[in-house]
Amino acid sequence: MSEMSVMGIMNSIIPISRFNKGEANRIFDEVEASGTKIVMKNNRPACILMSPGRYEALMEMLSDYVMQEEADSRMSHFNSNEILSPEEIMDLIGITEEDLNDVEAEIE
């Protein structure tokens, strides 16, 4: 939705009857031109229509938010006394420096 004003929201509302009248293509054109549409059924929001690009951007923002919350949670429990050196980690998982040198990896 480009505007969070009352008029912006009112302009984004469409009745489901427009789909029943065969106006789907016109509605999709409106979504592409002006953004999100709220489809009403029985005077209640039934679904939200938006472009795939907008949906993808929203899902990416949500994913970023979830990762940030996880990072914040982990940092709140961070204890610098529990940091392991690379050598301690290798001992813990049972690998040696030679094991690492034997691995071929392509980094892009």
PDB file of C-alpha atoms in Angstrom:
ATOM      1  CA  MET A   1       0.000   0.000   0.000  1.00  0.00           C
ATOM      2  CA  SER A   2       1.519   3.265  -1.018  1.00  0.00           C
ATOM      3  CA  GLU A   3      -0.456   5.342   1.456  1.00  0.00           C
ATOM      4  CA  MET A   4      -1.444   4.472   4.998  1.00  0.00           C
ATOM      5  CA  SER A   5      -4.063   7.212   5.026  1.00  0.00           C
ATOM      6  CA  VAL A   6      -7.789   6.538   5.219  1.00  0.00           C
ATOM      7  CA  MET A   7      -8.124   7.448   1.536  1.00  0.00           C
ATOM      8  CA  GLY A   8      -5.194   5.207   0.608  1.00  0.00           C
ATOM      9  CA  ILE A   9      -6.769   2.282   2.402  1.00  0.00           C
ATOM     10  CA  MET A  10     -10.220   3.008   0.960  1.00  0.00           C
ATOM     11  CA  ASN A  11      -8.758   3.074  -2.558  1.00  0.00           C
ATOM     12  CA  SER A  12      -7.111  -0.301  -2.005  1.00  0.00           C
ATOM     13  CA  ILE A  13     -10.355  -2.089  -1.060  1.00  0.00           C
ATOM     14  CA  ILE A  14     -12.071  -4.139  -3.748  1.00  0.00           C
ATOM     15  CA  PRO A  15     -15.174  -6.338  -3.388  1.00  0.00           C
ATOM     16  CA  ILE A  16     -14.836 -10.003  -4.283  1.00  0.00           C
ATOM     17  CA  SER A  17     -17.816  -9.567  -6.601  1.00  0.00           C
ATOM     18  CA  ARG A  18     -15.436  -7.934  -9.092  1.00  0.00           C
ATOM     19  CA  PHE A  19     -13.763 -11.316  -9.503  1.00  0.00           C
ATOM     20  CA  ASN A  20     -17.168 -12.936 -10.020  1.00  0.00           C
ATOM     21  CA  LYS A  21     -17.846 -10.400 -12.783  1.00  0.00           C
ATOM     22  CA  GLY A  22     -14.696 -11.483 -14.642  1.00  0.00           C
ATOM     23  CA  GLU A  23     -12.570  -8.466 -13.719  1.00  0.00           C
ATOM     24  CA  ALA A  24      -9.551 -10.431 -12.485  1.00  0.00           C
ATOM     25  CA  ASN A  25      -7.227  -9.150 -15.227  1.00  0.00           C
ATOM     26  CA  ARG A  26      -8.230  -5.554 -14.532  1.00  0.00           C
ATOM     27  CA  ILE A  27      -7.697  -6.091 -10.776  1.00  0.00           C
ATOM     28  CA  PHE A  28      -4.234  -7.573 -11.398  1.00  0.00           C
ATOM     29  CA  ASP A  29      -3.394  -4.557 -13.565  1.00  0.00           C
ATOM     30  CA  GLU A  30      -4.487  -2.281 -10.689  1.00  0.00           C
ATOM     31  CA  VAL A  31      -2.256  -4.199  -8.276  1.00  0.00           C
ATOM     32  CA  GLU A  32       0.678  -3.786 -10.635  1.00  0.00           C
ATOM     33  CA  ALA A  33      -0.029  -0.080 -11.087  1.00  0.00           C
ATOM     34  CA  SER A  34      -0.918   0.991  -7.573  1.00  0.00           C
ATOM     35  CA  GLY A  35       0.233  -1.719  -5.178  1.00  0.00           C
ATOM     36  CA  THR A  36      -1.633  -3.773  -2.630  1.00  0.00           C
ATOM     37  CA  LYS A  37      -5.359  -4.475  -2.813  1.00  0.00           C
ATOM     38  CA  ILE A  38      -7.582  -5.743  -0.001  1.00  0.00           C
ATOM     39  CA  VAL A  39     -10.257  -8.150  -1.251  1.00  0.00           C
ATOM     40  CA  MET A  40     -13.442  -7.957   0.786  1.00  0.00           C
ATOM     41  CA  LYS A  41     -15.902 -10.849   1.171  1.00  0.00           C
ATOM     42  CA  ASN A  42     -19.034 -10.385   3.257  1.00  0.00           C
ATOM     43  CA  ASN A  43     -17.698  -6.990   4.380  1.00  0.00           C
ATOM     44  CA  ARG A  44     -14.544  -8.557   5.831  1.00  0.00           C
ATOM     45  CA  PRO A  45     -11.014  -8.724   4.464  1.00  0.00           C
ATOM     46  CA  ALA A  46     -10.649 -12.088   2.696  1.00  0.00           C
ATOM     47  CA  CYS A  47      -7.168 -11.729   1.237  1.00  0.00           C
ATOM     48  CA  ILE A  48      -4.485  -9.261   0.269  1.00  0.00           C
ATOM     49  CA  LEU A  49      -3.265  -9.006  -3.311  1.00  0.00           C
ATOM     50  CA  MET A  50       0.237  -7.736  -4.014  1.00  0.00           C
ATOM     51  CA  SER A  51       2.898  -8.098  -6.655  1.00  0.00           C
ATOM     52  CA  PRO A  52       5.328 -11.006  -6.368  1.00  0.00           C
ATOM     53  CA  GLY A  53       8.170  -8.493  -5.962  1.00  0.00           C
ATOM     54  CA  ARG A  54       6.439  -6.807  -3.025  1.00  0.00           C
ATOM     55  CA  TYR A  55       5.696 -10.182  -1.431  1.00  0.00           C
ATOM     56  CA  GLU A  56       9.313 -11.270  -1.844  1.00  0.00           C
ATOM     57  CA  ALA A  57      10.538  -8.010  -0.285  1.00  0.00           C
ATOM     58  CA  LEU A  58       8.199  -8.456   2.693  1.00  0.00           C
ATOM     59  CA  MET A  59       9.305 -12.069   3.206  1.00  0.00           C
ATOM     60  CA  GLU A  60      12.939 -10.987   3.067  1.00  0.00           C
ATOM     61  CA  MET A  61      12.297  -8.263   5.654  1.00  0.00           C
ATOM     62  CA  LEU A  62      10.550 -10.812   7.875  1.00  0.00           C
ATOM     63  CA  SER A  63      13.441 -13.245   7.506  1.00  0.00           C
ATOM     64  CA  ASP A  64      15.930 -10.480   8.338  1.00  0.00           C
ATOM     65  CA  TYR A  65      13.881  -9.559  11.418  1.00  0.00           C
ATOM     66  CA  VAL A  66      13.760 -13.180  12.625  1.00  0.00           C
ATOM     67  CA  MET A  67      17.525 -13.543  12.147  1.00  0.00           C
ATOM     68  CA  GLN A  68      18.133 -10.260  14.001  1.00  0.00           C
ATOM     69  CA  GLU A  69      15.961 -11.433  16.898  1.00  0.00           C
ATOM     70  CA  GLU A  70      17.912 -14.712  17.014  1.00  0.00           C
ATOM     71  CA  ALA A  71      21.235 -12.853  16.958  1.00  0.00           C
ATOM     72  CA  ASP A  72      20.062 -10.513  19.729  1.00  0.00           C
ATOM     73  CA  SER A  73      18.923 -13.475  21.811  1.00  0.00           C
ATOM     74  CA  ARG A  74      22.233 -15.270  21.348  1.00  0.00           C
ATOM     75  CA  MET A  75      24.225 -12.137  22.170  1.00  0.00           C
ATOM     76  CA  SER A  76      22.229 -11.630  25.373  1.00  0.00           C
ATOM     77  CA  HIS A  77      23.549 -15.028  26.523  1.00  0.00           C
ATOM     78  CA  PHE A  78      27.096 -14.446  25.269  1.00  0.00           C
ATOM     79  CA  ASN A  79      29.852 -15.228  27.732  1.00  0.00           C
ATOM     80  CA  SER A  80      33.351 -14.299  26.572  1.00  0.00           C
ATOM     81  CA  ASN A  81      34.799 -16.866  28.996  1.00  0.00           C
ATOM     82  CA  GLU A  82      33.221 -19.631  26.874  1.00  0.00           C
ATOM     83  CA  ILE A  83      34.993 -18.694  23.624  1.00  0.00           C
ATOM     84  CA  LEU A  84      36.950 -21.592  22.130  1.00  0.00           C
ATOM     85  CA  SER A  85      40.071 -21.171  20.033  1.00  0.00           C
ATOM     86  CA  PRO A  86      40.202 -22.754  16.556  1.00  0.00           C
ATOM     87  CA  GLU A  87      42.528 -25.410  17.937  1.00  0.00           C
ATOM     88  CA  GLU A  88      40.100 -26.258  20.757  1.00  0.00           C
ATOM     89  CA  ILE A  89      37.254 -26.558  18.253  1.00  0.00           C
ATOM     90  CA  MET A  90      39.298 -28.867  16.016  1.00  0.00           C
ATOM     91  CA  ASP A  91      40.169 -31.040  19.036  1.00  0.00           C
ATOM     92  CA  LEU A  92      36.513 -31.084  20.053  1.00  0.00           C
ATOM     93  CA  ILE A  93      35.322 -32.342  16.650  1.00  0.00           C
ATOM     94  CA  GLY A  94      38.340 -34.576  16.095  1.00  0.00           C
ATOM     95  CA  ILE A  95      40.097 -33.043  13.109  1.00  0.00           C
ATOM     96  CA  THR A  96      43.665 -31.905  12.581  1.00  0.00           C
ATOM     97  CA  GLU A  97      45.321 -29.146  10.588  1.00  0.00           C
ATOM     98  CA  GLU A  98      46.498 -31.839   8.144  1.00  0.00           C
ATOM     99  CA  ASP A  99      42.893 -32.969   7.645  1.00  0.00           C
ATOM    100  CA  LEU A 100      41.998 -29.427   6.636  1.00  0.00           C
ATOM    101  CA  ASN A 101      44.956 -29.165   4.252  1.00  0.00           C
ATOM    102  CA  ASP A 102      43.807 -32.340   2.470  1.00  0.00           C
ATOM    103  CA  VAL A 103      40.394 -30.851   1.633  1.00  0.00           C
ATOM    104  CA  GLU A 104      39.927 -29.162  -1.718  1.00  0.00           C
ATOM    105  CA  ALA A 105      37.366 -26.387  -1.642  1.00  0.00           C
ATOM    106  CA  GLU A 106      36.263 -23.912  -4.279  1.00  0.00           C
ATOM    107  CA  ILE A 107      35.324 -20.544  -2.851  1.00  0.00           C
ATOM    108  CA  GLU A 108      33.105 -18.343  -4.975  1.00  0.00           C
TER     109      GLU A 108
END
